[in-house]
XYZ file of C-alpha atoms in Angstrom:
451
model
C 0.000 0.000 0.000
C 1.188 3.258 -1.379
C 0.248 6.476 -1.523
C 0.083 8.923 -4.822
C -0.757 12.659 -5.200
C -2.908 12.192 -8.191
C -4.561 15.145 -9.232
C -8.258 13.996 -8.501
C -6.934 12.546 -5.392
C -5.066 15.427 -3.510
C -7.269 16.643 -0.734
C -7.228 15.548 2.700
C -9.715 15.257 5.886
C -8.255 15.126 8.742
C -9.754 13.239 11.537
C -8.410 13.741 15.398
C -10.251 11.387 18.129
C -9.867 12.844 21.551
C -9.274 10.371 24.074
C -9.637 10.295 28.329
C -5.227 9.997 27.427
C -4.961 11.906 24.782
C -6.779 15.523 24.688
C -6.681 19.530 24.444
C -3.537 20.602 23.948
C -1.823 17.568 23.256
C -4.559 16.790 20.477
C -4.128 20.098 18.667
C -0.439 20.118 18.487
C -0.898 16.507 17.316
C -3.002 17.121 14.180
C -1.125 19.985 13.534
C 2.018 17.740 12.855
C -0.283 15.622 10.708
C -1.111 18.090 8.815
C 2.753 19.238 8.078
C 2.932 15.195 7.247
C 0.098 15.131 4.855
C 1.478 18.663 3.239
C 5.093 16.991 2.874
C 3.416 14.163 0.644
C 2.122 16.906 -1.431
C -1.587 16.503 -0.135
C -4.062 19.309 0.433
C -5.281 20.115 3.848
C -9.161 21.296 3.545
C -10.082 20.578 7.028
C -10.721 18.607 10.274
C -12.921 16.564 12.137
C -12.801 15.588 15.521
C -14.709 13.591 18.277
C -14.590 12.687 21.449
C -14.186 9.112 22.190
C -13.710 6.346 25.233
C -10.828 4.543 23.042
C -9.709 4.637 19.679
C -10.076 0.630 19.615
C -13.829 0.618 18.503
C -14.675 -1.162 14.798
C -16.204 1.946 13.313
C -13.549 4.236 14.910
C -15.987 7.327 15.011
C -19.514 7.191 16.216
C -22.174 6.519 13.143
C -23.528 10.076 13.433
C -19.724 11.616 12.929
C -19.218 9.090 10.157
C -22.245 9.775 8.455
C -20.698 13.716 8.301
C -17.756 12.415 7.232
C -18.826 10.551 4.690
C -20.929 13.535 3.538
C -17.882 15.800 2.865
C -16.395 12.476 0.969
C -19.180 12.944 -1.252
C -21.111 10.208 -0.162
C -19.316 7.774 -1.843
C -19.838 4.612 0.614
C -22.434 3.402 2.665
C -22.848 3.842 6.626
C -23.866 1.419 8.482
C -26.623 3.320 10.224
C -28.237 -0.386 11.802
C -27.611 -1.252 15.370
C -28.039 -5.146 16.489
C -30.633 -6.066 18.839
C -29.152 -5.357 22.435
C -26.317 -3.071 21.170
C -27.044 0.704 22.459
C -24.789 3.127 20.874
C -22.775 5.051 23.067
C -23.527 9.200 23.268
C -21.209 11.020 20.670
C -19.356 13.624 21.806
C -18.073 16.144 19.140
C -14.466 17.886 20.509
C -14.932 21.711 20.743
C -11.483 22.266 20.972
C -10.109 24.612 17.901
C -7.462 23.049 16.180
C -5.476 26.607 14.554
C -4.782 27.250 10.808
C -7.165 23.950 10.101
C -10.575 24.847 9.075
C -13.375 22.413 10.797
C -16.582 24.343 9.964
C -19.178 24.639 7.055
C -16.797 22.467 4.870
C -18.584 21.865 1.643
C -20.478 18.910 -0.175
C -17.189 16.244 -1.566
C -14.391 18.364 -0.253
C -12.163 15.755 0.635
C -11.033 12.169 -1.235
C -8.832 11.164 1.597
C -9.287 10.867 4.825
C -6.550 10.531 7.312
C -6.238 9.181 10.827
C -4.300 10.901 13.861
C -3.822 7.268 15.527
C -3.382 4.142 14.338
C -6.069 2.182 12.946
C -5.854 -1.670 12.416
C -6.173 -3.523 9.536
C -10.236 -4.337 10.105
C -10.851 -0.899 11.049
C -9.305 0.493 7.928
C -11.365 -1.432 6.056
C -14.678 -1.329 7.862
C -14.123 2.795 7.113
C -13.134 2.607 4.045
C -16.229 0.807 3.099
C -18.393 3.190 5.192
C -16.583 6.546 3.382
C -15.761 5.112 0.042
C -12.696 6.615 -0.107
C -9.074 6.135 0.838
C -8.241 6.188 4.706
C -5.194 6.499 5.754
C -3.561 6.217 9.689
C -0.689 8.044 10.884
C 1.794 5.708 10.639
C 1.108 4.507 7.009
C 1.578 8.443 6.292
C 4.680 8.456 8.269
C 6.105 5.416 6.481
C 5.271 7.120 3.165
C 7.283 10.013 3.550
C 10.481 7.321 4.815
C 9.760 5.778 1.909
C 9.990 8.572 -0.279
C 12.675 10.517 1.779
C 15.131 7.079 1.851
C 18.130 7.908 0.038
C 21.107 5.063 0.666
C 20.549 1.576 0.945
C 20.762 1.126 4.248
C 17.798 3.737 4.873
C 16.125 1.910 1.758
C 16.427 -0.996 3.517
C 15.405 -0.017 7.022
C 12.342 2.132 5.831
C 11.099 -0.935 3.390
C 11.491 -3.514 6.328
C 8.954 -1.405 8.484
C 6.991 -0.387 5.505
C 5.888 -4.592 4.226
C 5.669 -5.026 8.513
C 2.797 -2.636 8.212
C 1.370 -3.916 4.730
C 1.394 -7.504 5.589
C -1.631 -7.684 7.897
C -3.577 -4.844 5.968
C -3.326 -7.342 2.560
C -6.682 -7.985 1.072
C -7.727 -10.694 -0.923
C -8.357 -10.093 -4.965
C -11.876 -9.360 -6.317
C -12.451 -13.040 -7.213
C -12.188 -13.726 -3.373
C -11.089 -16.006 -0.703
C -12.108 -18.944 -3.024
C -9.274 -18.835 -5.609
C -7.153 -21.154 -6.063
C -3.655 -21.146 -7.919
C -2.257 -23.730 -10.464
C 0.806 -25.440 -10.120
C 3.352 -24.515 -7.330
C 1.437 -23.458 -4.192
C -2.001 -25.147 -5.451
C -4.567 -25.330 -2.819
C -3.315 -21.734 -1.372
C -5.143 -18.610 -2.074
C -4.155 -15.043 -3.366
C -4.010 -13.568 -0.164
C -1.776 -16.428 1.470
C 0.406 -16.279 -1.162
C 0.910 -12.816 -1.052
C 1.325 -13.164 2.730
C 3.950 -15.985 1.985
C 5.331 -13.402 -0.568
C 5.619 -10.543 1.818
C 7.695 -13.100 4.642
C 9.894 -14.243 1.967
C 10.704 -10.598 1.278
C 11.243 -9.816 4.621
C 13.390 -12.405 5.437
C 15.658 -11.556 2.328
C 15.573 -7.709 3.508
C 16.855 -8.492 7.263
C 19.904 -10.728 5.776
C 20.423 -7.762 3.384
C 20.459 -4.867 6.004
C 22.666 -7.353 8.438
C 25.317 -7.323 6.212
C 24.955 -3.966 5.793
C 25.402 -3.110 9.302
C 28.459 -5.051 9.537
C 29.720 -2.620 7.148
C 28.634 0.237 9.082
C 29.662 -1.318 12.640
C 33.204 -1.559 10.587
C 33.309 2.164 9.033
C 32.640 3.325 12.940
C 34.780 1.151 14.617
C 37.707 3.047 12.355
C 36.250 6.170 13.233
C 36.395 5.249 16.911
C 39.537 6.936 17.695
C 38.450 10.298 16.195
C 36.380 12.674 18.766
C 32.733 12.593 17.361
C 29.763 15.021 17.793
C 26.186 13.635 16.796
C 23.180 16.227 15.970
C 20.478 14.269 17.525
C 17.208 16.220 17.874
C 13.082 16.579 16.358
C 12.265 16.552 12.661
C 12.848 20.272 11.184
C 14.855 21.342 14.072
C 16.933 22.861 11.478
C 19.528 20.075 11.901
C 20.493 19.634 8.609
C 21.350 23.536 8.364
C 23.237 23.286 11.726
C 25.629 20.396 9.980
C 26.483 22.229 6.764
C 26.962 25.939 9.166
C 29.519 23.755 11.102
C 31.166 21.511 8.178
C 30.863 23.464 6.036
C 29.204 21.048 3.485
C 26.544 20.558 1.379
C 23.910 18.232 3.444
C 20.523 18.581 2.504
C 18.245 20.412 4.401
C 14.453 21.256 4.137
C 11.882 23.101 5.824
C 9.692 19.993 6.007
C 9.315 17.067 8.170
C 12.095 14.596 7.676
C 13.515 16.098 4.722
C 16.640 13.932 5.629
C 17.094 10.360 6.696
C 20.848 8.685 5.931
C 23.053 9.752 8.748
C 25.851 12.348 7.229
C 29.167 11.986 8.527
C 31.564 15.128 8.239
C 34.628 16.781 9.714
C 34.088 19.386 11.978
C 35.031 22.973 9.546
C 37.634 24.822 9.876
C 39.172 21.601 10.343
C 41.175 20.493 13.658
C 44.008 18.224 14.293
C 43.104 15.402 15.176
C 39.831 15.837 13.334
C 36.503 15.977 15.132
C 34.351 13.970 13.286
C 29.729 15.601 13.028
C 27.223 13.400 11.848
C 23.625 14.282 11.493
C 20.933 11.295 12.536
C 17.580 10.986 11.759
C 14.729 13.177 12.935
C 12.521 12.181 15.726
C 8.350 12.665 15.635
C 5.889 12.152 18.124
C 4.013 8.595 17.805
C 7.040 6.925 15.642
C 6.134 3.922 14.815
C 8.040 1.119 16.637
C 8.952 -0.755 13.283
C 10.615 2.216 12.274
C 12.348 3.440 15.561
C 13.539 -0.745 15.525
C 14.495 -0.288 12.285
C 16.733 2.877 12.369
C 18.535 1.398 15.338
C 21.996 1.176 13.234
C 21.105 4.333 12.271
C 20.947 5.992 15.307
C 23.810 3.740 16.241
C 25.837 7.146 15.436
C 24.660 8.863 18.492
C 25.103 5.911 20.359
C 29.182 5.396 20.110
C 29.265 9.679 20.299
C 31.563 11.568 22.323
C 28.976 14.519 22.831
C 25.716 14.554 21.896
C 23.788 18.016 20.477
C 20.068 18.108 21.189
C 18.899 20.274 18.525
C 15.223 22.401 19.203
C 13.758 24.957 17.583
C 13.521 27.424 19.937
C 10.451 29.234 18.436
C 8.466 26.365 18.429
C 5.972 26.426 21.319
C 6.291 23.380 21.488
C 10.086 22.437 21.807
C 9.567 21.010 25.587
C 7.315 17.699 24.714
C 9.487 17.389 21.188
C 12.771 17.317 23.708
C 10.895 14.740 25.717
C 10.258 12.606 22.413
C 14.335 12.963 21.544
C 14.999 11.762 25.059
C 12.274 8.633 24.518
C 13.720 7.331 21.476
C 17.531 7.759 22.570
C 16.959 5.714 26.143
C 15.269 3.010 24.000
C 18.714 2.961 21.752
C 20.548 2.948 24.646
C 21.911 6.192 24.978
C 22.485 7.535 28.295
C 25.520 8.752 29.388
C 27.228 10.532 26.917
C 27.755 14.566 27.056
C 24.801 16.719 26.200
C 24.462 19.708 25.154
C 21.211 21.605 24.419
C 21.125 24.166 21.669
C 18.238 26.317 21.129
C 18.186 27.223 17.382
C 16.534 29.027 15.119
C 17.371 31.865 17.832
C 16.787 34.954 14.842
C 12.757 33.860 14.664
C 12.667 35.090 18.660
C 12.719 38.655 20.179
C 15.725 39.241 22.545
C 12.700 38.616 25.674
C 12.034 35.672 24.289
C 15.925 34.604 24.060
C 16.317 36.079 27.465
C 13.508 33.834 28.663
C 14.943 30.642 27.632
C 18.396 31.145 28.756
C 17.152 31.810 32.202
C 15.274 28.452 31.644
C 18.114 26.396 30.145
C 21.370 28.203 31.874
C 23.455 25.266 30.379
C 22.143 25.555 26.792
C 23.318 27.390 23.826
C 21.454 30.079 22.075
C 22.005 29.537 18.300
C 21.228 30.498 14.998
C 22.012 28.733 11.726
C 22.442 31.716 9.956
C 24.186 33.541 12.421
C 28.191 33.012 11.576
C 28.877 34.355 15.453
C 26.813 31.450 16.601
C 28.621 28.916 14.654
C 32.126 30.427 15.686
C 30.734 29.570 19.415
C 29.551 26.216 18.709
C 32.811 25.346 16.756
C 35.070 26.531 19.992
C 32.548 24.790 22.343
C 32.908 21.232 20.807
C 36.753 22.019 20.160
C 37.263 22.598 23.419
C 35.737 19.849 24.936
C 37.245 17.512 22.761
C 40.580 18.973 23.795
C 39.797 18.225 27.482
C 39.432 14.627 26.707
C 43.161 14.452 24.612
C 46.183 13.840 26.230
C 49.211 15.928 26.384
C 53.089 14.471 25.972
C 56.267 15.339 25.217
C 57.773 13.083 22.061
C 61.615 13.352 20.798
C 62.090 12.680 17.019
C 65.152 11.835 15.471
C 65.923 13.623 12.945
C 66.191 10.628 11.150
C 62.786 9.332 11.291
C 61.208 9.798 8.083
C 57.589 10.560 7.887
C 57.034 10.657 11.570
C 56.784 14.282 11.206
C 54.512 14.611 8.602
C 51.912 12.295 10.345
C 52.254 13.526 13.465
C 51.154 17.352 12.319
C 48.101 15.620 10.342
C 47.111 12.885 13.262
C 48.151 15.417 16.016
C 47.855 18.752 17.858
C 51.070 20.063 17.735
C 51.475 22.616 20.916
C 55.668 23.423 20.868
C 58.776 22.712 19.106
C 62.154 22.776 20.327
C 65.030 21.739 17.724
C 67.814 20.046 19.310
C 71.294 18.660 17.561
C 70.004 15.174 16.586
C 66.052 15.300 16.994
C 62.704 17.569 17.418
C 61.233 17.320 20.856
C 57.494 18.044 20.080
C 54.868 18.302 22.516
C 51.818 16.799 21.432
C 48.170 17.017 22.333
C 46.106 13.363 21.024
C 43.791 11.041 22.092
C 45.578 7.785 24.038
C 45.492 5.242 21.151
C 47.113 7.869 19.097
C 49.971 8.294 21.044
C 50.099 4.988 22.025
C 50.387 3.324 18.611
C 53.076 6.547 17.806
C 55.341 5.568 20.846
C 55.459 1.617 19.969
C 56.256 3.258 16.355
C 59.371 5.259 17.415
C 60.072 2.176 19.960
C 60.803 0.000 16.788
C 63.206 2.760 14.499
């Protein structure tokens, strides 16, 4: 299951049900980000509908009466069930006042919408049973999420990752082909129909896909267990906290970066610009969202693998987002469940030129530890660069080493492994004082040990 902008198929409904767990605030901020999700497919948002609700685990989702409005600004294309067993007594609806900002929700017109989208998940027999009811595509958050991995994936181990989560949340949403549950296939799997085989299909794929991305990350475990030595920084942070532009401001390199929800998805591995002996070593992970889906935060463990093995970790917000705090909270979530705990934090507040000096004032009196930043701002990025310079200097060693003048090379490698601090030329060698991380100057001492 895929989705495609067509151009009779581009507008979107979306639907928010409010919960006892899950209301006010948290709700509107919620279908907000869905509708930044649904806009980075290339959909049109022409409204909202929400309703109050005891769970979100009921068969028709909604309550008839919401459906039936629903279904009207579909264009009536299905058929609600508007029959209630003997016994069954429909529970009172409850339609959620709450405004949800920039989305409109009233006096939306006759067929407005041909696809409706969920702000929860919906399983496989709920999809359906809606689908059937508004006779048009419905879609859950994590199928849109998915999509945009999908379509965002640009090496093959994100290809990999993002298409192992993606046929984890097809496989139990496969349908059976028009002729139906009774037809049968010739020949090799006789006696099995469509939809098994396409089941057996999917698990055959799978299976393929995990040996694939193993031996992928073996490759990966091997580039980062060379890069172990080096002092590295990983950008961890929320979707569109403008960590993409953060990387290239402090690389100085081209990484791609969007205003749009998880314009990026390979982790980008650069050297710290203007360059430092030894090099310090930046690499941008993925972006985090609230409700990831677990295949995919499973998935992009290698991935995030990065931030794991880092020597200091930069949690990247934007600042003028009101809602920064809970997305820091999500960052946290997903890093404990990698694993990562106790390397060095720092918090920087970007985006720092969208917020009045009160504002800035505000936070920093908040977050005394953190770093105000901006992106743009080539002051900020002069900070930053000192900052992680200077810690990665307090975790190098310092020693004194005496060259012989006849040691060829040594030199050379030393000035582009090394921090070279002083110089004193003596009769028969240099005696060079050194600043390196242990295994450097460990390997270099056995190495003059052996001239």
């Amino acid at each position: 299951m895929q989705l495609t902008a067509k151009a009779s198929r581009t507008n979107a409904l979306l639907i928010s049900i409010c919960t006892p767990d899950f209301k006010g605030d948290e709700a509107t901020e919620s279908l907000a980000e869905l509708a930044r999700l649904v806009t980075t497919l290339g959909f049109k948002v022409v409204g909202s509908q929400s309703q109050k609700q005891s769970s979100t685990k009921k068969i028709n989702v909604l309550g008839l009466g919401k459906l039936a409005e629903i279904a009207h600004l579909t264009g009536n294309k299905g058929e609600v069930n508007t029959e209630v067993e003997a016994g069954e007594v429909l529970p009172e609806e409850e339609v959620d006042e709450t405004p949800f900002s920039d989305i409109p929700s009233d006096n939306l017109p006759f067929a407005c919408a041909d696809v409706v989208v969920f702000d929860c998940d919906l399983s496989p027999s709920q999809l359906r049973n809606v689908e059937n009811q508004l006779g048009v595509e419905v879609f859950d958050r994590t199928g849109i999420i998915i999509e945009i991995f999908s379509r965002h994936a640009r090496t093959k181990t994100a290809k990999l990752q993002v298409e192992i989560a993606r046929l984890n949340y097809v496989a139990p949403r496969l349908r059976e082909t028009s002729c139906g549950d009774k037809e049968r296939q010739m020949g090799k799997g006789a006696g099995e129909t469509t939809l098994e085989l396409n089941r057996r299909k999917v698990r055959d794929q799978l299976a393929e896909l995990k040996r694939e991305l193993v031996s992928v990350q073996d490759e990966m475990k091997g580039r980062r267990s060379q890069r172990a030595e080096l002092f590295c920084v990983a950008l961890v942070g929320y979707t569109n906290a403008g960590k993409s532009s953060l990387m290239r401001a402090i690389t100085g390199s081209d990484v791609e970066g969007e205003n749009k929800l998880f314009a990026t998805l390979d982790t980008t591995v650069r050297a710290l610009f203007p360059i430092t002996q030894p090099r310090i070593l930046v690499s941008d992970t993925v972006g985090f969202i609230k409700k990831l889906p677990h295949d995919l935060v499973a998935s992009f463990h290698s991935t995030l693998a990065e931030a794991h093995d880092a020597s200091l970790l930069l949690y990247v917000v934007d600042a003028s987002d009101p809602s920064f705090r809970a997305q820091l909270d999500v960052v946290h979530g997903v890093l404990e469940e990698v694993g990562v705990e106790d390397s060095k934090k720092l918090l920087i507040l970007n985006k720092s030129d969208q917020l009045s000096r009160e504002q800035q004032q505000a936070l920093m009196d908040e977050f005394p530890e953190a770093m105000m930043t901006s992106a743009r701002d080539p002051a900020d990025i002069s900070k930053l660069h000192k900052y992680i310079v200077a810690i990665a200097q307090d975790e190098m060693v310092e020693e004194e080493i005496i060259v012989p003048y006849t040691a060829n090379g040594i030199i050379g490698e030393i000035r582009s492994k090394m921090s070279v601090t002083k110089e004193e030329y003596e009769s028969d060698h240099i005696k060079i004082t050194v600043r390196s991380n242990a295994i450097d100057l460990a390997r270099l001492k056995k190495r003059m040990q052996s001239l």
